[in-house]
Tab-separated table of C-alpha atoms and ligand atoms in Angstrom:
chain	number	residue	atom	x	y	z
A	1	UNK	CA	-77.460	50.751	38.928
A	2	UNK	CA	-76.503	53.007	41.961
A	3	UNK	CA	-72.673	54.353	41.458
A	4	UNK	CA	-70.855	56.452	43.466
A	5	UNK	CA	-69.331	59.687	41.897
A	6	UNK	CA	-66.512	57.627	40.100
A	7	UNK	CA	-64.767	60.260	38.379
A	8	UNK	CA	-61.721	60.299	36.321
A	9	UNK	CA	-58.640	63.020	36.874
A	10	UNK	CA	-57.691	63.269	33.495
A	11	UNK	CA	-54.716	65.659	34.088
A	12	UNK	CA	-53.465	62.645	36.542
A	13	UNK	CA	-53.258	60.376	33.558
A	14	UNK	CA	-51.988	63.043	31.259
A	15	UNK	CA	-49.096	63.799	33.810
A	16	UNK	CA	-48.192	59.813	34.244
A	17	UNK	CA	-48.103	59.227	30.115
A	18	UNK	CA	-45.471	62.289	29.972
A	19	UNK	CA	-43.679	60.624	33.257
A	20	UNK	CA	-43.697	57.299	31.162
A	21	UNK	CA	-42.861	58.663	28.148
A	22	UNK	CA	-39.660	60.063	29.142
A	23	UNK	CA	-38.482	56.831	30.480
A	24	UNK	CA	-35.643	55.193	27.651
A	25	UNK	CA	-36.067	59.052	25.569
A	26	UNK	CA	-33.634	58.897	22.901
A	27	UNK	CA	-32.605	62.686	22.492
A	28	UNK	CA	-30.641	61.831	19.716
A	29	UNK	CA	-33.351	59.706	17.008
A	30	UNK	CA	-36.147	60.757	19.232
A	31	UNK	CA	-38.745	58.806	20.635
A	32	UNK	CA	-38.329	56.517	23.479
A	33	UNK	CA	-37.025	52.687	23.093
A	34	UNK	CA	-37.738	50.509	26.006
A	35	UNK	CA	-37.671	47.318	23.962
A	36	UNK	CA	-38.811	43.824	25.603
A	37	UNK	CA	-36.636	42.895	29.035
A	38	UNK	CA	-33.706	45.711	28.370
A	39	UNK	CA	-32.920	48.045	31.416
A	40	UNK	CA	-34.679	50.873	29.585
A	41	UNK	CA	-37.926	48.627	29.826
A	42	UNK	CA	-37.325	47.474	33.572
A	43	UNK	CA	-37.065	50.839	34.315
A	44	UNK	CA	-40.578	51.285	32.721
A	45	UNK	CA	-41.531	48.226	34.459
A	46	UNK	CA	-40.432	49.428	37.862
A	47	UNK	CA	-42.513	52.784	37.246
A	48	UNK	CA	-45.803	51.682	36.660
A	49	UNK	CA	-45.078	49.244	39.537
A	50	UNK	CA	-45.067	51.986	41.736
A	51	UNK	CA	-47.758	53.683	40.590
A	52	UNK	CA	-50.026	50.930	41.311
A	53	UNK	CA	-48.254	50.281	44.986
A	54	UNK	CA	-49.164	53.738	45.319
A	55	UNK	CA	-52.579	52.867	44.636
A	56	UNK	CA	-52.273	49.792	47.169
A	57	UNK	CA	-53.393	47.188	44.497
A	58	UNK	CA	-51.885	43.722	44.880
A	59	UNK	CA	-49.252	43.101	42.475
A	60	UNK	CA	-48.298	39.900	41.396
A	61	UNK	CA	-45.906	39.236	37.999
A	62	UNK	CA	-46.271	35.961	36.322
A	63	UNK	CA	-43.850	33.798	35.018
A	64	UNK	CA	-43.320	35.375	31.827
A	65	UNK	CA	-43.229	38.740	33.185
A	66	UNK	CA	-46.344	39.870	33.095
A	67	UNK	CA	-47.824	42.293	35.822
A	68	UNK	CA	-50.915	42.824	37.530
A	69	UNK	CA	-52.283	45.275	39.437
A	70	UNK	CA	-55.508	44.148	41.333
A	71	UNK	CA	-58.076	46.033	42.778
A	72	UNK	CA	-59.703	43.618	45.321
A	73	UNK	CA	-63.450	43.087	44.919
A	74	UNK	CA	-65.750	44.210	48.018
A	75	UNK	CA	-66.983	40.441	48.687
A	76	UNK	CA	-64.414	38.179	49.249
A	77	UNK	CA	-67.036	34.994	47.678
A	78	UNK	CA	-63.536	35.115	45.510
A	79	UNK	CA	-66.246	33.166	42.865
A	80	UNK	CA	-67.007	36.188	40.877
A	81	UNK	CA	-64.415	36.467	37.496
A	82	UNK	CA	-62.735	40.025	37.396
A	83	UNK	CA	-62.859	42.536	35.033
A	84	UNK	CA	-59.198	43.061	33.532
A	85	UNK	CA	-57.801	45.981	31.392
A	86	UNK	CA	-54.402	45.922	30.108
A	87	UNK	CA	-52.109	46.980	27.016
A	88	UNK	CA	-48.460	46.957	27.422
A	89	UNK	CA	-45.254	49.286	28.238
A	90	UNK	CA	-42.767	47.573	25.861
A	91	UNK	CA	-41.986	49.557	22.585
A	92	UNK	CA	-40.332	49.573	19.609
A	93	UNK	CA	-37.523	51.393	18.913
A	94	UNK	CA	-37.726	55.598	18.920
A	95	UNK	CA	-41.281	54.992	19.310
A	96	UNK	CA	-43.985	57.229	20.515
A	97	UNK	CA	-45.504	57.893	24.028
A	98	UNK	CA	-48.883	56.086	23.718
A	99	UNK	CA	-48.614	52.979	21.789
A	100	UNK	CA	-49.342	50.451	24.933
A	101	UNK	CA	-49.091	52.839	28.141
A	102	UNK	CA	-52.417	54.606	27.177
A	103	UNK	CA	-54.341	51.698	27.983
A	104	UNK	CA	-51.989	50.422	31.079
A	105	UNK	CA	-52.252	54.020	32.887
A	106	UNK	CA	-55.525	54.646	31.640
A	107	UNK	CA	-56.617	51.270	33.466
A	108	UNK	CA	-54.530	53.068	36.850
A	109	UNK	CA	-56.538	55.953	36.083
A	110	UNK	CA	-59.836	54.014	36.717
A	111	UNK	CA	-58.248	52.842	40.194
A	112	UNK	CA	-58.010	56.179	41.349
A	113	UNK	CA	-61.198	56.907	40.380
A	114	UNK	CA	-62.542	54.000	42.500
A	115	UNK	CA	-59.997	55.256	45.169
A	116	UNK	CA	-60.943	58.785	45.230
A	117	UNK	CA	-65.078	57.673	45.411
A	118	UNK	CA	-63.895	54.925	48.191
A	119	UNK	CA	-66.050	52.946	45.760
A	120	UNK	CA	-65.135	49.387	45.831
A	121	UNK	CA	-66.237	47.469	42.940
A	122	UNK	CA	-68.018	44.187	43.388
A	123	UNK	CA	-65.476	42.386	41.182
A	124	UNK	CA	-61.583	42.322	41.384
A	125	UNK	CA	-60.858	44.979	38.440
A	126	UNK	CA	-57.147	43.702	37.392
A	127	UNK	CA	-54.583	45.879	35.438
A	128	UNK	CA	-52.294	44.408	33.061
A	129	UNK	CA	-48.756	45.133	31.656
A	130	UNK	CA	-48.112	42.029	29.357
A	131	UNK	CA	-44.430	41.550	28.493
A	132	UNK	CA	-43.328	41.603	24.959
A	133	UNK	CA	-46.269	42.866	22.777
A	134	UNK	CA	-44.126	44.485	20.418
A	135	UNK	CA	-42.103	41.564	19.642
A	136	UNK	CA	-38.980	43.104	18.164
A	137	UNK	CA	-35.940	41.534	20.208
A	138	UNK	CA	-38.192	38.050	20.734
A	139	UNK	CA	-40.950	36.797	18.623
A	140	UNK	CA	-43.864	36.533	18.422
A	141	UNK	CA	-45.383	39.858	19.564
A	142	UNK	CA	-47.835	39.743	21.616
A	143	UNK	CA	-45.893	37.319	23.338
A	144	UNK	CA	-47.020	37.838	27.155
A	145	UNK	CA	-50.828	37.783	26.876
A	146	UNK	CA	-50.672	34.401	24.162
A	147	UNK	CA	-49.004	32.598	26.581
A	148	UNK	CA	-51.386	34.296	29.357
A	149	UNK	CA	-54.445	33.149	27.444
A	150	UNK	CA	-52.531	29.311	27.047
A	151	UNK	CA	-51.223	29.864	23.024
A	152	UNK	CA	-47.976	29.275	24.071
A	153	UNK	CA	-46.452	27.396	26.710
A	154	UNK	CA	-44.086	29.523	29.303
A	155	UNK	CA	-41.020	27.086	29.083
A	156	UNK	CA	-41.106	27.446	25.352
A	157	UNK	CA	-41.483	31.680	25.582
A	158	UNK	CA	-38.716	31.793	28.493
A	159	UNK	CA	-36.366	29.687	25.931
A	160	UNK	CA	-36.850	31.919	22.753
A	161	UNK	CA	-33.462	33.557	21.429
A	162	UNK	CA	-33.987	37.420	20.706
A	163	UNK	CA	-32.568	38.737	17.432
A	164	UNK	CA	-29.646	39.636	19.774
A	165	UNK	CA	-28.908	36.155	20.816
A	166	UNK	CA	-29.999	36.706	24.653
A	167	UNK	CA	-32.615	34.055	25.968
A	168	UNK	CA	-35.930	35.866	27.237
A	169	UNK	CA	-35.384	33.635	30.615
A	170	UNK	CA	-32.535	34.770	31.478
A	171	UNK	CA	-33.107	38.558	30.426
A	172	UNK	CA	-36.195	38.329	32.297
A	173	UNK	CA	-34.089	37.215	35.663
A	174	UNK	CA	-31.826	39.831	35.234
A	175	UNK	CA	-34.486	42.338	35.293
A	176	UNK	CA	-35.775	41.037	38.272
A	177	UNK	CA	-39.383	40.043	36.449
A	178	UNK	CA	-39.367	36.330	36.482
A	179	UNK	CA	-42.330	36.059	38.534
A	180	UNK	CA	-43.933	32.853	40.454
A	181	UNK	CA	-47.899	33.259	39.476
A	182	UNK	CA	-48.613	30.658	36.640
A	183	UNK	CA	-49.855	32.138	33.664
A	184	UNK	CA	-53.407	32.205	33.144
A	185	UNK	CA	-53.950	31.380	36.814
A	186	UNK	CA	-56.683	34.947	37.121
A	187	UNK	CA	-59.030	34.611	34.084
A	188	UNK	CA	-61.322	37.831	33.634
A	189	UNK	CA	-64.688	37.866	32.458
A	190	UNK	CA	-64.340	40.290	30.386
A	191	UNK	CA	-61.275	42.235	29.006
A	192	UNK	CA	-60.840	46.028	27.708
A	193	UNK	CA	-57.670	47.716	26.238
A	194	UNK	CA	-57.693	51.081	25.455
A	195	UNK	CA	-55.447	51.905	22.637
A	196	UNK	CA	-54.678	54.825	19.940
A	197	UNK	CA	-55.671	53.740	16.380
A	198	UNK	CA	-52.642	53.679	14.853
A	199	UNK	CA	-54.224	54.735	11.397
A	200	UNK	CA	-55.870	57.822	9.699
A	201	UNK	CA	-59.234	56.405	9.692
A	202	UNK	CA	-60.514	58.277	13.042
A	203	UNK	CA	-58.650	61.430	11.966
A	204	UNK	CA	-60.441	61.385	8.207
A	205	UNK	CA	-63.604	60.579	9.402
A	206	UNK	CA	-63.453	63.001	11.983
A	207	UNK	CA	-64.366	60.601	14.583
A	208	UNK	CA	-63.702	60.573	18.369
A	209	UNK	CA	-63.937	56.755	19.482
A	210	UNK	CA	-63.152	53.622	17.699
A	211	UNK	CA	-65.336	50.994	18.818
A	212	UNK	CA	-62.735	47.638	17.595
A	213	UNK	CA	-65.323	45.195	16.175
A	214	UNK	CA	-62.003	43.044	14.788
A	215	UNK	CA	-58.324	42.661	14.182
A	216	UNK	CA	-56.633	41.265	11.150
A	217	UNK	CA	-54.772	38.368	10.734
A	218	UNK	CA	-50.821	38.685	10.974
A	219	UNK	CA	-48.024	36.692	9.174
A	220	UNK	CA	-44.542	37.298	9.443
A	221	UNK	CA	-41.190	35.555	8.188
A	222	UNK	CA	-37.293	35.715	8.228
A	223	UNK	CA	-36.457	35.217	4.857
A	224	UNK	CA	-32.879	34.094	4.362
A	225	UNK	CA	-31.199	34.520	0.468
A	226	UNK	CA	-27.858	32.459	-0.556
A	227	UNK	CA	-26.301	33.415	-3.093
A	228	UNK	CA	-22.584	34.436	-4.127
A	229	UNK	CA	-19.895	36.723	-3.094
A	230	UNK	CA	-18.593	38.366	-6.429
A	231	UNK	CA	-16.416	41.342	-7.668
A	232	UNK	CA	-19.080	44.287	-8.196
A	233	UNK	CA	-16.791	45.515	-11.702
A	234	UNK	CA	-15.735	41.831	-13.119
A	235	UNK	CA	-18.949	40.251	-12.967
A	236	UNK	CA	-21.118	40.093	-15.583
A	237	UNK	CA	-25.279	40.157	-14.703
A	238	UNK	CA	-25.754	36.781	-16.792
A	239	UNK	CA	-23.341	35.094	-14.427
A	240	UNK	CA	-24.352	36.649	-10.918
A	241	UNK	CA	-26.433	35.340	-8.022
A	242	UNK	CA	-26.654	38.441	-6.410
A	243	UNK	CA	-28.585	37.810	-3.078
A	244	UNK	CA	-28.975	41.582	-2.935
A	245	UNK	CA	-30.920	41.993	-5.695
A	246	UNK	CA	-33.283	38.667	-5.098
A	247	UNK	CA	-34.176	40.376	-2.263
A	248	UNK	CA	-35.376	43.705	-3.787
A	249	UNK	CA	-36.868	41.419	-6.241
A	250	UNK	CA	-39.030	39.865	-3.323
A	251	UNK	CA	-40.093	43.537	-2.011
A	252	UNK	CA	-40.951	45.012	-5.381
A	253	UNK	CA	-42.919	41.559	-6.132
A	254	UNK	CA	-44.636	41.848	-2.485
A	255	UNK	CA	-45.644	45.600	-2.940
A	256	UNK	CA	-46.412	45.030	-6.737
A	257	UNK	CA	-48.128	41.217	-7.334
A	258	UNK	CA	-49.100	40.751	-3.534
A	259	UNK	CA	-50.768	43.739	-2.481
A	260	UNK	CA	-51.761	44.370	-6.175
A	261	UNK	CA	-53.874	41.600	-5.753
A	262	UNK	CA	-55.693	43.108	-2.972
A	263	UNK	CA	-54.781	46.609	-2.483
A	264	UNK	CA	-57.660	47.375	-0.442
A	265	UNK	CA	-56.787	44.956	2.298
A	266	UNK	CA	-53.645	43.176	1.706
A	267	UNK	CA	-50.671	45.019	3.528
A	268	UNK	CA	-46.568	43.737	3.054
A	269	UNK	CA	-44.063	45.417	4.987
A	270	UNK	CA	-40.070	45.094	5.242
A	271	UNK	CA	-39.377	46.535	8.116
A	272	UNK	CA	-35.832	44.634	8.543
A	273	UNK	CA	-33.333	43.545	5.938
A	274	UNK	CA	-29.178	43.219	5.824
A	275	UNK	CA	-26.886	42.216	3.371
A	276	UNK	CA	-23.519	40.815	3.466
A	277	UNK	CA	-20.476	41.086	3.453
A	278	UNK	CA	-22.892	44.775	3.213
A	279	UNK	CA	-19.474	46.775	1.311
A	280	UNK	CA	-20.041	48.981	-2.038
A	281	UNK	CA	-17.976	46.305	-4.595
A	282	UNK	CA	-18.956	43.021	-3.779
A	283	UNK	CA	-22.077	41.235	-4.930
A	284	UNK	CA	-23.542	40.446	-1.787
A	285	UNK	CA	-23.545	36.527	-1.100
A	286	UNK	CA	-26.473	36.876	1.618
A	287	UNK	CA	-29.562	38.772	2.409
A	288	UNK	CA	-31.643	38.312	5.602
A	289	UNK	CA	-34.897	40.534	5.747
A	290	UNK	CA	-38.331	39.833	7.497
A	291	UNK	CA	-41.644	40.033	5.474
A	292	UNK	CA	-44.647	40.955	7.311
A	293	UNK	CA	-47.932	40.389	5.768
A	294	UNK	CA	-51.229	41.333	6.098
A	295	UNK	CA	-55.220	40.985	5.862
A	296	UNK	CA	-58.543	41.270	8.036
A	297	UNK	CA	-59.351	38.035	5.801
A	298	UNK	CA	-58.062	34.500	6.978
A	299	UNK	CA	-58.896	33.434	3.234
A	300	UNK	CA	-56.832	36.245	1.316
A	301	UNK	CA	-53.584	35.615	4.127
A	302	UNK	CA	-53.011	32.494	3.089
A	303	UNK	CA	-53.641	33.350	-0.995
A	304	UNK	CA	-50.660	36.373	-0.009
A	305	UNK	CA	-48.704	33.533	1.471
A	306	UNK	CA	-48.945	31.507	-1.465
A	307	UNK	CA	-48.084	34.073	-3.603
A	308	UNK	CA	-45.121	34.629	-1.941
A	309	UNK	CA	-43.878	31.533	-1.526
A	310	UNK	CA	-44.159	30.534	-5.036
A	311	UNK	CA	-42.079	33.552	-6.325
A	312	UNK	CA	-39.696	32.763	-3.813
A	313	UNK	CA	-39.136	29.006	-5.557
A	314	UNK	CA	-39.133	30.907	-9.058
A	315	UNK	CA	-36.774	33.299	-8.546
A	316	UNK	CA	-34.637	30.966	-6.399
A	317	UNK	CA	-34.585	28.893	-10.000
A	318	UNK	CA	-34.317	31.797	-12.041
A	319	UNK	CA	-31.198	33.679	-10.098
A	320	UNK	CA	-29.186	30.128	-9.173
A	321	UNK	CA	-29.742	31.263	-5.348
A	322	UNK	CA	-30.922	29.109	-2.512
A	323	UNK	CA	-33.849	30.940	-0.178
A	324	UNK	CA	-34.533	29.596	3.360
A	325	UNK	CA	-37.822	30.978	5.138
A	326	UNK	CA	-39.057	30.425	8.808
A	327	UNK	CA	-41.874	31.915	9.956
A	328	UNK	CA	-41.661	33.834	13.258
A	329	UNK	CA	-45.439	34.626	13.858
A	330	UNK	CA	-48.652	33.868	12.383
A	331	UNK	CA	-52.342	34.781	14.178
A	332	UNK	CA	-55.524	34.246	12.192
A	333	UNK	CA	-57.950	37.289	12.059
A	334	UNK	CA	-59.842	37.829	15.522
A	335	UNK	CA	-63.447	38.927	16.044
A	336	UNK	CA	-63.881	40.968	19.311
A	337	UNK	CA	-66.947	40.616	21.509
A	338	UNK	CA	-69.988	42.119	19.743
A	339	UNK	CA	-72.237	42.866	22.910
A	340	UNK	CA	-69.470	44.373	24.289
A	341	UNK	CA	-68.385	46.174	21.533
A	342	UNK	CA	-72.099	47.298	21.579
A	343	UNK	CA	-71.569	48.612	25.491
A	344	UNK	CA	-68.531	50.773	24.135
A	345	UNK	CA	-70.690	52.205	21.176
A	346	UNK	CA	-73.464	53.113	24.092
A	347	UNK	CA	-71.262	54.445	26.081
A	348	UNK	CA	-69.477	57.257	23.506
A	349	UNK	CA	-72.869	57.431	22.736
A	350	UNK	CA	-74.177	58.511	26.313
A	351	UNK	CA	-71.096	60.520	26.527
A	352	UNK	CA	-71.931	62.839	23.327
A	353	UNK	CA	-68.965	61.452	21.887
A	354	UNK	CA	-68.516	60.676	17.529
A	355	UNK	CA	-67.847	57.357	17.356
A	356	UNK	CA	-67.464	54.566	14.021
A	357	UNK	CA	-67.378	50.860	14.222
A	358	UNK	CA	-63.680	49.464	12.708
A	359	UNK	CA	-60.883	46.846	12.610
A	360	UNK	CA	-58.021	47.560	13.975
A	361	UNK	CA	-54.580	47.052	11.823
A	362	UNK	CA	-52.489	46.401	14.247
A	363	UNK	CA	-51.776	43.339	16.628
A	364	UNK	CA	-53.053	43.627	20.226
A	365	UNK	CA	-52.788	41.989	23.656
A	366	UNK	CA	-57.094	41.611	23.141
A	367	UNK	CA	-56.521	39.196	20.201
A	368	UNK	CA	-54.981	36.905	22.361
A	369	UNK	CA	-57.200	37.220	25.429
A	370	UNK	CA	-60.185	36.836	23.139
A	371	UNK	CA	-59.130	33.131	23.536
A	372	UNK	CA	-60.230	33.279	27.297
A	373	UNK	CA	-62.482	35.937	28.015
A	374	UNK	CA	-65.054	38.468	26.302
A	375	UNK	CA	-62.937	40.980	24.494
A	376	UNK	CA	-63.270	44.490	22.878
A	377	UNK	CA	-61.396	47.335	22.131
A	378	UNK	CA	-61.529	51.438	22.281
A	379	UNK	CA	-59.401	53.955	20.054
A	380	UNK	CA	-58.961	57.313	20.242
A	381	UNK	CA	-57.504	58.766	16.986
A	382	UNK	CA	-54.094	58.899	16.034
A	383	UNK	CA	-52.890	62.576	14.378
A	384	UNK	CA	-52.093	61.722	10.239
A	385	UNK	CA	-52.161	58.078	11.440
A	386	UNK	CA	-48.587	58.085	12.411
A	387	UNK	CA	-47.699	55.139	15.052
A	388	UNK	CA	-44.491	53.688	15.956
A	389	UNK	CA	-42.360	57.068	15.315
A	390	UNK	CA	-41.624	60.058	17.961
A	391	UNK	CA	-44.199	61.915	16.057
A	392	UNK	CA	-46.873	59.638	17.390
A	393	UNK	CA	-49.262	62.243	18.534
A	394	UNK	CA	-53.304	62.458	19.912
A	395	UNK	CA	-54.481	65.186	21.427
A	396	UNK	CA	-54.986	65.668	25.131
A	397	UNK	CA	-58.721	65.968	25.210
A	398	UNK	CA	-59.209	62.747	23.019
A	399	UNK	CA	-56.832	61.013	25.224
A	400	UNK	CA	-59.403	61.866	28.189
A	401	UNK	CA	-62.437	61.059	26.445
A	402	UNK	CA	-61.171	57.928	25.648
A	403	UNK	CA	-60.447	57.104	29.070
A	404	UNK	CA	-63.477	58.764	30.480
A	405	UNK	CA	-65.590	56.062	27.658
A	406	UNK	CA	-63.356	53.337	29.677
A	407	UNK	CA	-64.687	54.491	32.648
A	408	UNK	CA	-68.493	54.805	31.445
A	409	UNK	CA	-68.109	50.815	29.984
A	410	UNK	CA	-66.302	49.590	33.380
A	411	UNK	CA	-68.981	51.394	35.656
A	412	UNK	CA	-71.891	49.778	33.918
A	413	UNK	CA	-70.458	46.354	34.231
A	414	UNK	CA	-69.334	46.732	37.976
A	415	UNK	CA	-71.928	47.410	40.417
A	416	UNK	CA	-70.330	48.620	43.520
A	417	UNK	CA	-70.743	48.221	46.995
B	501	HGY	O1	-47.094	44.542	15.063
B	501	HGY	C1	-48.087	44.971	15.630
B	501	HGY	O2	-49.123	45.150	15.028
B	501	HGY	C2	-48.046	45.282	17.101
B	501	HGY	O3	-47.636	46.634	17.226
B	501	HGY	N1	-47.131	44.425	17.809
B	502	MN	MN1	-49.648	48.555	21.018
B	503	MN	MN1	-46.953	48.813	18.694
């Protein structure tokens, strides 16, 4: 197939990442936090906004915030599905510079490719920036692209209350991101998101390209412990219900009976947990914390649930507390698009590049467009597999080989006119 010299400028990309990247820097803790809908975030927003004015693609924003940046097609038959690649810009907090706005300016780096040839690509190629995929002031994460690809109806995402009591809605008005197009309204043919790994695998196999064959399934709930207020020096342990130490109970039990049960695949984390009234001499009456579980396999999930929730009724017994649970996300295990997985295997291949076949750990916007179009995913390694920190860190020249594999994958399924 006949393409034009579609070439990527690498140092382009390079130079909008560090541009993004300082965008919400904490100089303090490090990192950058543009969480979900905060100014730090619209400010984000309102960046990569320009960026693709600058590359005079349409942009529309949807009514849960997401944006697109749309690279019109060279026919106007308008019957032809685009091609859409997309990550997000939201991040957690002090987090690092890639997680999310590789893939987003990597996808602007492919415009200007196109731009630079004056190749116009027989399809509308479509850049996405889907609101919330971290999910940390509003569950569930991925929270733009499942209601994009129908999980989740808008009026029920724009009413969710964020861990800060703020309703996405209205946050989303007062950034000036409530948009008008409906969500879903532009479904792609096929969908790519370039992403770093995340993980060590890459790194310790000494691999260049991850081609994302799967992503595992994701469960994760607020659990709530009630139990009494009590003078830390007076009280002896036969008579407590100390809500603070049911809840260590619940991590040691995850890390120890959980994961124990599966320690090759099973993964608990608690990222979030507070006690109160949280002072030095009193037996805490109440402990809130968030469990999130783990597992490529739908099957061993729900055994890690189950293990979980039947402690939680023992110990409740066994400590005279009361435990409340609600769960804030679950998402079954997701299998990507194997042909074109294969095209992103062909392609690192063509380009000389080391490549291995894998499943990627964390949650993605692809899981949830899987539900409407062909889906697949390419890593670049992550350096000692350290994600959501400030150290987050992959090197420039894997960065542009990634995006230059991108590129390779996009040209073959675009002709061009
Ligand atoms: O939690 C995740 O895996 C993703 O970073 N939201
Ligand atoms: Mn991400
Ligand atoms: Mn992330």
């Amino acid at each position: 197939m006949p393409t034009k010299a579609v070439s990527l400028d690498g140092q382009h990309l390079l130079a909008q990442i560090h541009a993004l990247a300082a965008v919400g820097a904490d100089a303090e803790a490090g990192g950058r936090t543009r969480i979900a809908l905060t100014d730090a975030e619209k400010d984000g927003r309102d960046l990569v906004v320009q960026w693709m004015r600058e590359l005079r693609l349409d942009v529309r924003v949807d009514r849960i915030g997401n944006i697109f940046g749309i690279l019109q097609a060279a026919t106007d038959e308008g019957n032809q599905r685009p091609l859409m690649i997309g990550s997000h810009i939201d991040t957690v907090r002090n987090a690092g510079a890639l997680d999310g706005c590789y893939g987003v300016l990597a996808g602007l780096a492919i415009v200007r490719a196109y731009r630079k040839a004056r190749a116009q690509p027989m399809r509308a190629i479509i850049i996405a920036a889907f609101t919330n995929e971290e999910g940390v002031r509003y569950q569930p994460d991925m929270m733009g692209s499942l209601v994009y690809a129908g999980g989740l109806a808008v009026d029920e995402a724009l009413a969710t209350i964020g861990t800060d009591g703020t309703r996405l809605g209205d946050e989303l008005e007062r950034i000036g991101y409530a948009g008008l197009l409906e969500p879903g309204s532009m479904v792609p043919h096929e969908y790519l998101e370039l992403h770093i790994e995340q993980g060590p695998v890459l790194e310790a196999e000494d691999r260049l390209i991850g081609v994302v064959e799967n992503l595992q399934g994701i469960s994760w709930q607020k659990i709530t412990v009630h139990g009494t207020a009590n003078h830390a020096g007076t009280t002896p342990t036969r008579l407590r219900h100390d809500a603070g130490y049911v809840a260590a109970a619940i991590v040691a039990f995850l890390r120890e009976q959980v994961v124990g049960a599966a320690p090759e695949t099973t993964l608990a984390t608690t990222g979030s947990l507070h006690l109160e009234p949280d002072v030095v001499n009193v037996i805490p009456r109440k402990a809130t914390f968030t469990v999130d579980l783990r597992d490529p396999d739908e099957s061993r999930l729900q055994i890690a649930e189950k293990r979980l929730a039947d402690f939680l009724v023992e110990i409740a017994r066994r400590e005279g507390v009361t435990i409340e649970t609600e769960q804030l996300v679950r998402f079954e295990p997701v299998v990507f698009d194997a042909g074109l997985a294969d095209e992103i295997e062909a392609s690192a291949q063509r380009l000389g590049l080391s490549h291995l076949r894998m499943t990627s750990g964390a949650g993605h916007d692809a899981q949830m467009i899987a539900r409407i179009a062909r889906a697949a995913m390419i890593f670049v390694p992550s350096r000692g597999g350290v994600s959501h920190n400030p150290r987050e860190h992959t090197d420039d020249e894997q960065l542009i080989h990634g995006a230059r594999v991108l590129l390779d994958v996009v040209q073959r399924r675009l002709a061009v006119a």
